[in-house]
């Protein structure tokens, strides 16, 4: 029987992550065997993706800052692509150089950080690319455990969403959260107009007046009611139409747009949310002004990053070696922008490379010491958006 006093959130502490307690048991056993037999192997471990999710031509590399935070002070050297780099399957993302028994226990956490960040950031980038100049608000925190809410908002923001809804993200990330209102507020008043009026009276004036217009009546009727109540103060209406009523969402949005326009409310923007994914964005992006996207970004297809030894240091030189199915040798990617014109070479022997091709992986850490200043969250996001502008639209999944 559980003692009430022992109830808690089942989440790991920073200390347990930093000390390698959060790992797979087979790594702890590997370290024990290597140490017991005095096997000290200096290796280069490469992080890469063999196969991207179906329909993905590229993905966004994210999570590097947390990886460097984890490895700081540990006897390793780290080469990596800058956080936010768009990459393709088969390209080296990061290389850790060091004695295997010194760092293998961290492989679980390193992969966990990179895979989770890159999966959310890549999906956010696809959604933002498809939304074009329309706003994308990330509403997905409710899809995941609250312990990682700041990380989830950060990953989605790196991927290019315009704003996040997490209240805690101002404290943890310095991002001013954005949102509208829940159906609960309207149900509590029992009347849309009372709820909208109360919101307008109570909430700070710099918060956009975007009223939820699908609680009791048809979206077209409630949108007009909100416009007639707030007039020029109304900045937008949110349609979170339940699936039972969805039918042809495009037609619903067209009705709302038409009705607002013929009554002189062309200034009122339309936000859609609820089950929004890439297909819906393609269908609605010419009609709406903003998308509220949650679950499809919060629970994205997994960017399956794996880590493999690709070189061993022997007789004072690096010898390519790896398991079947992988390419031996630590690698570098040379890229000619705009776009993803890439050449993959050996890290130490790139051969003849034309000067318009620039190396992507750089040395971030030497023997546990950070060598470079890391970019801010906004600078990483800008870098992602800049690369997205050079890419074709993804096929919507
Ligand atoms: C949801 C809530 C989220 C939206 C939809 C994200 O509506 O408004 O912001 O949906 P997604 O995860 O499917 O993309 P409700 O569940 O109706 O919640 P509420 O009444 O609080 O708006």
Tab-separated table of C-alpha atoms and ligand atoms in Angstrom:
chain	number	residue	atom	x	y	z
A	1	UNK	CA	0.000	0.000	0.000
A	2	UNK	CA	1.393	3.394	-0.905
A	3	UNK	CA	2.121	5.792	1.945
A	4	UNK	CA	0.649	9.198	1.167
A	5	UNK	CA	3.945	10.696	2.338
A	6	UNK	CA	5.779	8.872	-0.447
A	7	UNK	CA	3.589	10.307	-3.228
A	8	UNK	CA	5.569	12.391	-5.671
A	9	UNK	CA	6.109	13.152	-9.368
A	10	UNK	CA	8.074	10.271	-10.821
A	11	UNK	CA	10.647	12.477	-12.487
A	12	UNK	CA	14.458	12.307	-12.335
A	13	UNK	CA	16.530	15.008	-10.653
A	14	UNK	CA	19.158	17.060	-12.515
A	15	UNK	CA	21.751	15.361	-10.293
A	16	UNK	CA	20.680	11.842	-11.296
A	17	UNK	CA	20.823	12.807	-14.976
A	18	UNK	CA	24.192	14.555	-14.636
A	19	UNK	CA	25.654	11.619	-12.681
A	20	UNK	CA	24.566	8.938	-15.132
A	21	UNK	CA	21.979	7.403	-12.798
A	22	UNK	CA	19.344	7.866	-15.515
A	23	UNK	CA	20.690	5.293	-17.942
A	24	UNK	CA	20.066	1.810	-19.323
A	25	UNK	CA	21.317	-0.921	-17.018
A	26	UNK	CA	23.422	-2.486	-19.750
A	27	UNK	CA	25.597	0.611	-19.854
A	28	UNK	CA	26.361	0.376	-16.131
A	29	UNK	CA	27.295	-3.290	-16.629
A	30	UNK	CA	29.477	-2.365	-19.623
A	31	UNK	CA	31.435	0.078	-17.473
A	32	UNK	CA	31.859	-2.563	-14.737
A	33	UNK	CA	33.172	-5.136	-17.220
A	34	UNK	CA	35.544	-2.674	-18.952
A	35	UNK	CA	36.950	-1.477	-15.622
A	36	UNK	CA	37.210	-4.991	-14.133
A	37	UNK	CA	39.213	-6.125	-17.155
A	38	UNK	CA	41.200	-2.911	-17.478
A	39	UNK	CA	39.900	-2.214	-21.012
A	40	UNK	CA	40.388	1.508	-21.718
A	41	UNK	CA	39.411	2.321	-25.287
A	42	UNK	CA	39.538	5.850	-26.695
A	43	UNK	CA	36.746	6.041	-29.234
A	44	UNK	CA	34.750	8.392	-31.412
A	45	UNK	CA	31.009	7.824	-31.063
A	46	UNK	CA	28.895	9.306	-33.859
A	47	UNK	CA	25.244	10.367	-33.469
A	48	UNK	CA	23.201	10.068	-36.655
A	49	UNK	CA	19.855	9.048	-38.157
A	50	UNK	CA	19.719	6.051	-40.480
A	51	UNK	CA	16.106	6.611	-41.584
A	52	UNK	CA	13.842	9.632	-41.083
A	53	UNK	CA	10.087	9.217	-40.463
A	54	UNK	CA	7.897	8.537	-43.528
A	55	UNK	CA	7.488	11.695	-45.579
A	56	UNK	CA	10.416	13.515	-43.946
A	57	UNK	CA	13.186	14.621	-46.338
A	58	UNK	CA	14.916	16.539	-43.561
A	59	UNK	CA	14.782	17.126	-39.820
A	60	UNK	CA	16.008	19.767	-37.357
A	61	UNK	CA	18.903	18.968	-35.009
A	62	UNK	CA	17.969	20.226	-31.539
A	63	UNK	CA	18.964	19.598	-27.913
A	64	UNK	CA	22.680	20.430	-28.218
A	65	UNK	CA	22.689	23.003	-25.401
A	66	UNK	CA	21.326	20.485	-22.898
A	67	UNK	CA	23.777	17.845	-24.170
A	68	UNK	CA	26.705	20.219	-23.571
A	69	UNK	CA	25.301	21.061	-20.123
A	70	UNK	CA	25.284	17.327	-19.345
A	71	UNK	CA	28.842	16.728	-20.640
A	72	UNK	CA	30.442	19.866	-19.228
A	73	UNK	CA	33.302	18.929	-16.873
A	74	UNK	CA	33.461	15.362	-18.151
A	75	UNK	CA	36.649	14.149	-19.964
A	76	UNK	CA	35.169	14.250	-23.476
A	77	UNK	CA	35.554	16.240	-26.669
A	78	UNK	CA	32.423	17.091	-28.657
A	79	UNK	CA	32.007	17.977	-32.337
A	80	UNK	CA	28.452	18.848	-33.460
A	81	UNK	CA	26.273	20.642	-35.961
A	82	UNK	CA	25.005	23.963	-34.542
A	83	UNK	CA	21.671	23.573	-32.747
A	84	UNK	CA	18.865	24.170	-35.249
A	85	UNK	CA	20.729	22.813	-38.281
A	86	UNK	CA	18.501	21.111	-40.831
A	87	UNK	CA	19.943	17.711	-41.688
A	88	UNK	CA	19.321	14.610	-43.756
A	89	UNK	CA	19.455	10.890	-42.925
A	90	UNK	CA	22.998	9.490	-42.892
A	91	UNK	CA	24.637	12.769	-41.899
A	92	UNK	CA	26.755	12.952	-38.709
A	93	UNK	CA	25.016	15.188	-36.145
A	94	UNK	CA	27.468	14.968	-33.275
A	95	UNK	CA	30.674	13.089	-32.392
A	96	UNK	CA	31.836	12.376	-28.856
A	97	UNK	CA	35.530	11.580	-28.460
A	98	UNK	CA	36.822	10.078	-25.219
A	99	UNK	CA	37.381	6.909	-23.244
A	100	UNK	CA	34.325	4.684	-23.605
A	101	UNK	CA	34.081	3.819	-19.895
A	102	UNK	CA	34.098	7.539	-19.078
A	103	UNK	CA	30.973	8.442	-21.057
A	104	UNK	CA	29.003	5.437	-22.300
A	105	UNK	CA	26.715	5.604	-19.261
A	106	UNK	CA	25.428	8.964	-20.583
A	107	UNK	CA	24.405	7.580	-23.972
A	108	UNK	CA	20.811	7.027	-22.843
A	109	UNK	CA	20.347	10.585	-21.634
A	110	UNK	CA	22.212	12.111	-24.584
A	111	UNK	CA	20.028	10.267	-27.091
A	112	UNK	CA	16.922	11.033	-25.071
A	113	UNK	CA	17.657	14.754	-25.127
A	114	UNK	CA	18.535	14.865	-28.823
A	115	UNK	CA	15.713	12.619	-30.008
A	116	UNK	CA	12.994	14.332	-27.990
A	117	UNK	CA	14.121	17.878	-28.865
A	118	UNK	CA	14.725	17.040	-32.542
A	119	UNK	CA	11.398	15.206	-32.932
A	120	UNK	CA	9.361	18.156	-31.596
A	121	UNK	CA	11.491	20.795	-33.366
A	122	UNK	CA	11.324	18.958	-36.708
A	123	UNK	CA	7.549	18.638	-36.583
A	124	UNK	CA	7.194	22.287	-35.529
A	125	UNK	CA	9.402	23.271	-38.467
A	126	UNK	CA	7.271	21.286	-40.927
A	127	UNK	CA	4.097	22.861	-39.529
A	128	UNK	CA	5.591	26.364	-39.662
A	129	UNK	CA	6.900	25.815	-43.205
A	130	UNK	CA	3.432	24.719	-44.375
A	131	UNK	CA	1.734	27.596	-42.515
A	132	UNK	CA	3.934	30.085	-44.395
A	133	UNK	CA	3.331	33.624	-43.142
A	134	UNK	CA	0.376	32.533	-40.965
A	135	UNK	CA	0.913	32.437	-37.195
A	136	UNK	CA	1.456	29.110	-35.463
A	137	UNK	CA	0.713	28.999	-31.731
A	138	UNK	CA	1.903	25.906	-29.841
A	139	UNK	CA	-0.810	24.620	-27.493
A	140	UNK	CA	0.572	21.153	-26.818
A	141	UNK	CA	1.694	21.127	-23.165
A	142	UNK	CA	-1.382	19.174	-22.090
A	143	UNK	CA	-0.172	16.253	-24.212
A	144	UNK	CA	2.904	15.636	-22.059
A	145	UNK	CA	4.088	15.322	-18.437
A	146	UNK	CA	4.322	18.798	-16.817
A	147	UNK	CA	7.902	18.136	-15.649
A	148	UNK	CA	9.202	18.747	-19.153
A	149	UNK	CA	6.891	21.613	-20.124
A	150	UNK	CA	9.742	24.167	-20.499
A	151	UNK	CA	11.722	21.766	-22.670
A	152	UNK	CA	8.683	21.031	-24.874
A	153	UNK	CA	7.912	24.719	-25.396
A	154	UNK	CA	11.616	25.364	-26.092
A	155	UNK	CA	11.810	22.592	-28.691
A	156	UNK	CA	8.647	23.794	-30.449
A	157	UNK	CA	9.942	27.384	-30.439
A	158	UNK	CA	13.309	26.273	-31.860
A	159	UNK	CA	11.349	24.580	-34.646
A	160	UNK	CA	9.770	27.899	-35.537
A	161	UNK	CA	6.364	28.255	-33.867
A	162	UNK	CA	5.549	31.930	-33.325
A	163	UNK	CA	4.501	31.589	-29.664
A	164	UNK	CA	3.887	29.048	-26.933
A	165	UNK	CA	1.028	28.887	-24.428
A	166	UNK	CA	2.981	27.734	-21.370
A	167	UNK	CA	2.623	30.112	-18.429
A	168	UNK	CA	5.898	28.761	-16.956
A	169	UNK	CA	7.768	29.485	-20.177
A	170	UNK	CA	8.118	33.121	-19.257
A	171	UNK	CA	9.996	32.082	-16.103
A	172	UNK	CA	12.058	29.298	-17.732
A	173	UNK	CA	12.555	30.615	-21.266
A	174	UNK	CA	11.730	34.322	-21.175
A	175	UNK	CA	8.963	33.708	-23.715
A	176	UNK	CA	5.746	35.688	-23.229
A	177	UNK	CA	3.004	33.023	-23.445
A	178	UNK	CA	0.045	33.463	-25.788
A	179	UNK	CA	-3.385	31.891	-25.671
A	180	UNK	CA	-7.089	32.629	-25.923
A	181	UNK	CA	-9.762	31.208	-23.584
A	182	UNK	CA	-11.099	27.732	-22.733
A	183	UNK	CA	-14.681	26.544	-23.201
A	184	UNK	CA	-14.779	26.218	-19.391
A	185	UNK	CA	-14.828	30.006	-19.009
A	186	UNK	CA	-17.884	30.342	-21.226
A	187	UNK	CA	-19.666	27.398	-19.632
A	188	UNK	CA	-19.019	28.858	-16.155
A	189	UNK	CA	-20.838	32.062	-17.151
A	190	UNK	CA	-23.447	30.013	-18.994
A	191	UNK	CA	-23.508	32.725	-21.619
A	192	UNK	CA	-20.949	33.579	-24.292
A	193	UNK	CA	-21.564	37.323	-24.177
A	194	UNK	CA	-21.162	37.528	-20.388
A	195	UNK	CA	-17.939	35.531	-20.588
A	196	UNK	CA	-16.495	37.594	-23.459
A	197	UNK	CA	-17.436	40.858	-21.705
A	198	UNK	CA	-15.876	39.682	-18.423
A	199	UNK	CA	-12.680	38.636	-20.200
A	200	UNK	CA	-12.457	42.058	-21.865
A	201	UNK	CA	-13.029	43.855	-18.543
A	202	UNK	CA	-10.573	41.789	-16.456
A	203	UNK	CA	-7.651	40.850	-18.721
A	204	UNK	CA	-4.783	43.287	-19.416
A	205	UNK	CA	-5.336	45.460	-22.463
A	206	UNK	CA	-2.184	44.210	-24.221
A	207	UNK	CA	-3.628	40.672	-24.386
A	208	UNK	CA	-5.220	40.129	-27.825
A	209	UNK	CA	-9.038	39.920	-27.696
A	210	UNK	CA	-9.488	36.530	-29.407
A	211	UNK	CA	-12.838	35.064	-28.424
A	212	UNK	CA	-13.680	31.358	-28.580
A	213	UNK	CA	-16.806	31.091	-30.735
A	214	UNK	CA	-17.948	27.480	-30.854
A	215	UNK	CA	-19.274	26.633	-27.382
A	216	UNK	CA	-23.081	26.616	-27.652
A	217	UNK	CA	-24.041	27.877	-31.112
A	218	UNK	CA	-22.815	27.667	-34.650
A	219	UNK	CA	-19.397	29.310	-35.244
A	220	UNK	CA	-20.862	31.800	-37.723
A	221	UNK	CA	-23.486	33.011	-35.233
A	222	UNK	CA	-21.134	33.246	-32.274
A	223	UNK	CA	-18.437	35.015	-34.333
A	224	UNK	CA	-20.930	37.745	-35.250
A	225	UNK	CA	-22.129	37.979	-31.638
A	226	UNK	CA	-18.538	38.512	-30.466
A	227	UNK	CA	-17.903	41.122	-33.172
A	228	UNK	CA	-21.079	43.015	-32.348
A	229	UNK	CA	-20.126	42.968	-28.640
A	230	UNK	CA	-16.482	44.088	-28.942
A	231	UNK	CA	-16.509	45.803	-32.375
A	232	UNK	CA	-13.033	47.209	-33.171
A	233	UNK	CA	-11.671	45.758	-29.918
A	234	UNK	CA	-12.201	42.224	-31.236
A	235	UNK	CA	-8.921	41.071	-32.777
A	236	UNK	CA	-9.916	37.521	-33.583
A	237	UNK	CA	-12.192	34.567	-33.114
A	238	UNK	CA	-11.018	31.016	-32.360
A	239	UNK	CA	-12.793	28.029	-33.922
A	240	UNK	CA	-12.078	24.854	-31.968
A	241	UNK	CA	-14.869	22.999	-33.684
A	242	UNK	CA	-15.470	19.548	-32.173
A	243	UNK	CA	-14.946	16.628	-34.525
A	244	UNK	CA	-18.670	15.732	-34.217
A	245	UNK	CA	-19.521	19.022	-35.922
A	246	UNK	CA	-16.488	19.383	-38.123
A	247	UNK	CA	-17.716	18.100	-41.447
A	248	UNK	CA	-16.206	20.524	-43.933
A	249	UNK	CA	-14.001	22.787	-41.770
A	250	UNK	CA	-12.995	24.853	-44.810
A	251	UNK	CA	-16.633	25.686	-45.488
A	252	UNK	CA	-17.229	26.584	-41.824
A	253	UNK	CA	-14.278	28.968	-41.922
A	254	UNK	CA	-15.519	30.453	-45.221
A	255	UNK	CA	-18.938	31.070	-43.672
A	256	UNK	CA	-17.367	32.824	-40.657
A	257	UNK	CA	-15.087	34.951	-42.861
A	258	UNK	CA	-17.931	35.910	-45.200
A	259	UNK	CA	-20.302	36.758	-42.362
A	260	UNK	CA	-17.749	38.897	-40.506
A	261	UNK	CA	-16.806	40.698	-43.740
A	262	UNK	CA	-20.353	41.558	-44.884
A	263	UNK	CA	-21.054	43.015	-41.438
A	264	UNK	CA	-18.001	45.246	-41.562
A	265	UNK	CA	-15.659	43.173	-39.422
A	266	UNK	CA	-12.871	42.526	-41.941
A	267	UNK	CA	-10.343	43.346	-39.200
A	268	UNK	CA	-11.337	40.280	-37.149
A	269	UNK	CA	-8.834	37.455	-37.620
A	270	UNK	CA	-9.682	33.734	-37.592
A	271	UNK	CA	-7.731	31.241	-35.469
A	272	UNK	CA	-8.395	27.507	-35.806
A	273	UNK	CA	-7.377	24.805	-33.333
A	274	UNK	CA	-8.229	21.280	-32.291
A	275	UNK	CA	-6.592	18.347	-34.051
A	276	UNK	CA	-4.724	20.633	-36.462
A	277	UNK	CA	-1.976	18.855	-38.395
A	278	UNK	CA	-0.215	19.355	-41.727
A	279	UNK	CA	-3.184	18.367	-43.909
A	280	UNK	CA	-5.500	20.854	-42.181
A	281	UNK	CA	-2.911	23.608	-42.497
A	282	UNK	CA	-2.613	23.068	-46.248
A	283	UNK	CA	-6.421	23.116	-46.561
A	284	UNK	CA	-7.017	26.225	-44.409
A	285	UNK	CA	-3.888	28.379	-44.710
A	286	UNK	CA	-5.383	30.663	-47.378
A	287	UNK	CA	-8.453	31.298	-45.238
A	288	UNK	CA	-7.271	31.616	-41.628
A	289	UNK	CA	-4.813	33.949	-39.911
A	290	UNK	CA	-3.430	31.620	-37.227
A	291	UNK	CA	-3.291	27.984	-36.189
A	292	UNK	CA	-3.343	26.652	-32.625
A	293	UNK	CA	-1.480	23.375	-32.851
A	294	UNK	CA	-0.994	21.030	-29.909
A	295	UNK	CA	-0.889	17.263	-30.029
A	296	UNK	CA	0.535	16.873	-33.528
A	297	UNK	CA	3.683	18.798	-32.499
A	298	UNK	CA	3.839	17.542	-28.895
A	299	UNK	CA	3.591	13.881	-29.958
A	300	UNK	CA	5.428	13.878	-33.295
A	301	UNK	CA	6.958	11.055	-35.360
A	302	UNK	CA	10.235	10.088	-33.692
A	303	UNK	CA	13.522	11.288	-35.179
A	304	UNK	CA	15.401	8.061	-34.518
A	305	UNK	CA	18.888	9.304	-33.648
A	306	UNK	CA	21.308	6.497	-32.738
A	307	UNK	CA	24.896	6.474	-31.458
A	308	UNK	CA	27.646	4.153	-32.656
A	309	UNK	CA	31.389	3.848	-32.212
A	310	UNK	CA	32.858	4.637	-35.639
A	311	UNK	CA	36.574	4.976	-34.803
A	312	UNK	CA	39.001	3.563	-32.232
A	313	UNK	CA	42.312	5.240	-31.316
A	314	UNK	CA	45.129	2.710	-31.725
A	315	UNK	CA	48.881	3.047	-32.422
A	316	UNK	CA	48.489	6.797	-32.217
A	317	UNK	CA	45.946	7.019	-35.000
A	318	UNK	CA	42.180	6.841	-35.473
A	319	UNK	CA	41.079	3.539	-37.049
A	320	UNK	CA	37.608	3.404	-38.668
A	321	UNK	CA	35.536	0.586	-37.173
A	322	UNK	CA	31.794	0.181	-36.557
A	323	UNK	CA	29.022	-2.386	-36.441
A	324	UNK	CA	27.330	-3.852	-39.507
A	325	UNK	CA	24.770	-1.544	-41.070
A	326	UNK	CA	26.713	1.612	-40.238
A	327	UNK	CA	29.488	3.469	-42.100
A	328	UNK	CA	32.911	3.260	-40.414
A	329	UNK	CA	34.836	6.470	-39.757
A	330	UNK	CA	33.988	9.719	-37.986
A	331	UNK	CA	32.395	12.035	-40.536
A	332	UNK	CA	31.958	15.674	-41.455
A	333	UNK	CA	29.264	17.332	-43.604
A	334	UNK	CA	30.173	20.088	-46.053
A	335	UNK	CA	27.189	22.174	-47.181
A	336	UNK	CA	26.743	24.614	-50.016
A	337	UNK	CA	23.788	26.921	-49.273
A	338	UNK	CA	21.122	27.855	-50.172
A	339	UNK	CA	19.445	24.520	-49.591
A	340	UNK	CA	20.860	21.149	-48.603
A	341	UNK	CA	23.678	20.552	-51.090
A	342	UNK	CA	25.789	18.330	-48.872
A	343	UNK	CA	28.939	16.288	-49.129
A	344	UNK	CA	29.724	13.789	-46.354
A	345	UNK	CA	33.438	13.062	-45.857
A	346	UNK	CA	35.738	11.624	-43.198
A	347	UNK	CA	36.231	14.141	-40.381
A	348	UNK	CA	40.051	14.008	-40.546
A	349	UNK	CA	40.458	13.378	-44.295
A	350	UNK	CA	37.895	15.485	-46.159
A	351	UNK	CA	39.829	15.395	-49.439
A	352	UNK	CA	39.421	18.191	-51.987
A	353	UNK	CA	36.344	20.310	-51.110
A	354	UNK	CA	35.295	23.312	-53.209
A	355	UNK	CA	35.434	26.492	-51.152
A	356	UNK	CA	31.689	27.221	-51.435
A	357	UNK	CA	31.113	24.131	-49.291
A	358	UNK	CA	31.368	24.896	-45.559
A	359	UNK	CA	31.866	22.276	-42.792
A	360	UNK	CA	28.830	21.922	-40.502
A	361	UNK	CA	30.290	20.084	-37.506
A	362	UNK	CA	32.512	22.215	-35.266
A	363	UNK	CA	34.330	21.479	-32.017
A	364	UNK	CA	32.149	22.658	-29.121
A	365	UNK	CA	33.956	21.049	-26.203
A	366	UNK	CA	37.512	19.918	-25.436
A	367	UNK	CA	38.052	17.690	-22.393
A	368	UNK	CA	34.799	18.867	-20.853
A	369	UNK	CA	35.443	22.578	-21.393
A	370	UNK	CA	33.054	24.591	-23.561
A	371	UNK	CA	34.957	26.272	-26.399
A	372	UNK	CA	32.269	28.513	-27.905
A	373	UNK	CA	29.521	30.921	-26.843
A	374	UNK	CA	26.167	29.256	-27.421
A	375	UNK	CA	23.348	31.028	-29.304
A	376	UNK	CA	20.210	32.256	-27.563
A	377	UNK	CA	16.891	30.510	-28.031
A	378	UNK	CA	15.702	33.227	-30.428
A	379	UNK	CA	18.935	33.052	-32.432
A	380	UNK	CA	18.508	29.265	-32.836
A	381	UNK	CA	14.891	29.777	-33.981
A	382	UNK	CA	15.947	32.462	-36.469
A	383	UNK	CA	18.592	30.081	-37.856
A	384	UNK	CA	15.925	27.407	-38.359
A	385	UNK	CA	13.553	29.832	-40.103
A	386	UNK	CA	16.379	31.084	-42.336
A	387	UNK	CA	17.104	27.520	-43.484
A	388	UNK	CA	13.388	26.752	-43.945
A	389	UNK	CA	13.161	29.663	-46.372
A	390	UNK	CA	15.716	27.821	-48.564
A	391	UNK	CA	13.761	24.552	-48.608
A	392	UNK	CA	10.757	23.364	-50.618
A	393	UNK	CA	7.525	22.662	-48.749
A	394	UNK	CA	7.398	19.198	-47.201
A	395	UNK	CA	4.761	16.765	-48.471
A	396	UNK	CA	2.012	17.102	-45.801
A	397	UNK	CA	1.699	13.898	-43.752
B	1	LIG	C1	-8.164	22.230	-27.225
B	1	LIG	C2	-7.473	23.334	-26.508
B	1	LIG	C3	-6.129	23.332	-27.113
B	1	LIG	C4	-6.330	22.983	-28.562
B	1	LIG	C5	-7.660	22.315	-28.642
B	1	LIG	C6	-5.180	22.093	-29.038
B	1	LIG	O1	-9.522	22.437	-27.154
B	1	LIG	O2	-8.125	24.570	-26.779
B	1	LIG	O3	-5.579	24.584	-27.034
B	1	LIG	O4	-5.750	20.962	-29.647
B	1	LIG	P1	-4.813	19.751	-30.232
B	1	LIG	O5	-3.984	19.246	-29.093
B	1	LIG	O6	-5.807	18.768	-30.725
B	1	LIG	O7	-3.967	20.341	-31.345
B	1	LIG	P2	-10.340	21.751	-25.964
B	1	LIG	O8	-9.832	20.386	-25.728
B	1	LIG	O9	-11.753	21.931	-26.309
B	1	LIG	O10	-9.913	22.562	-24.692
B	1	LIG	P3	-10.489	23.952	-24.179
B	1	LIG	O11	-11.949	23.800	-23.963
B	1	LIG	O12	-9.717	24.158	-22.926
B	1	LIG	O13	-10.138	24.927	-25.266
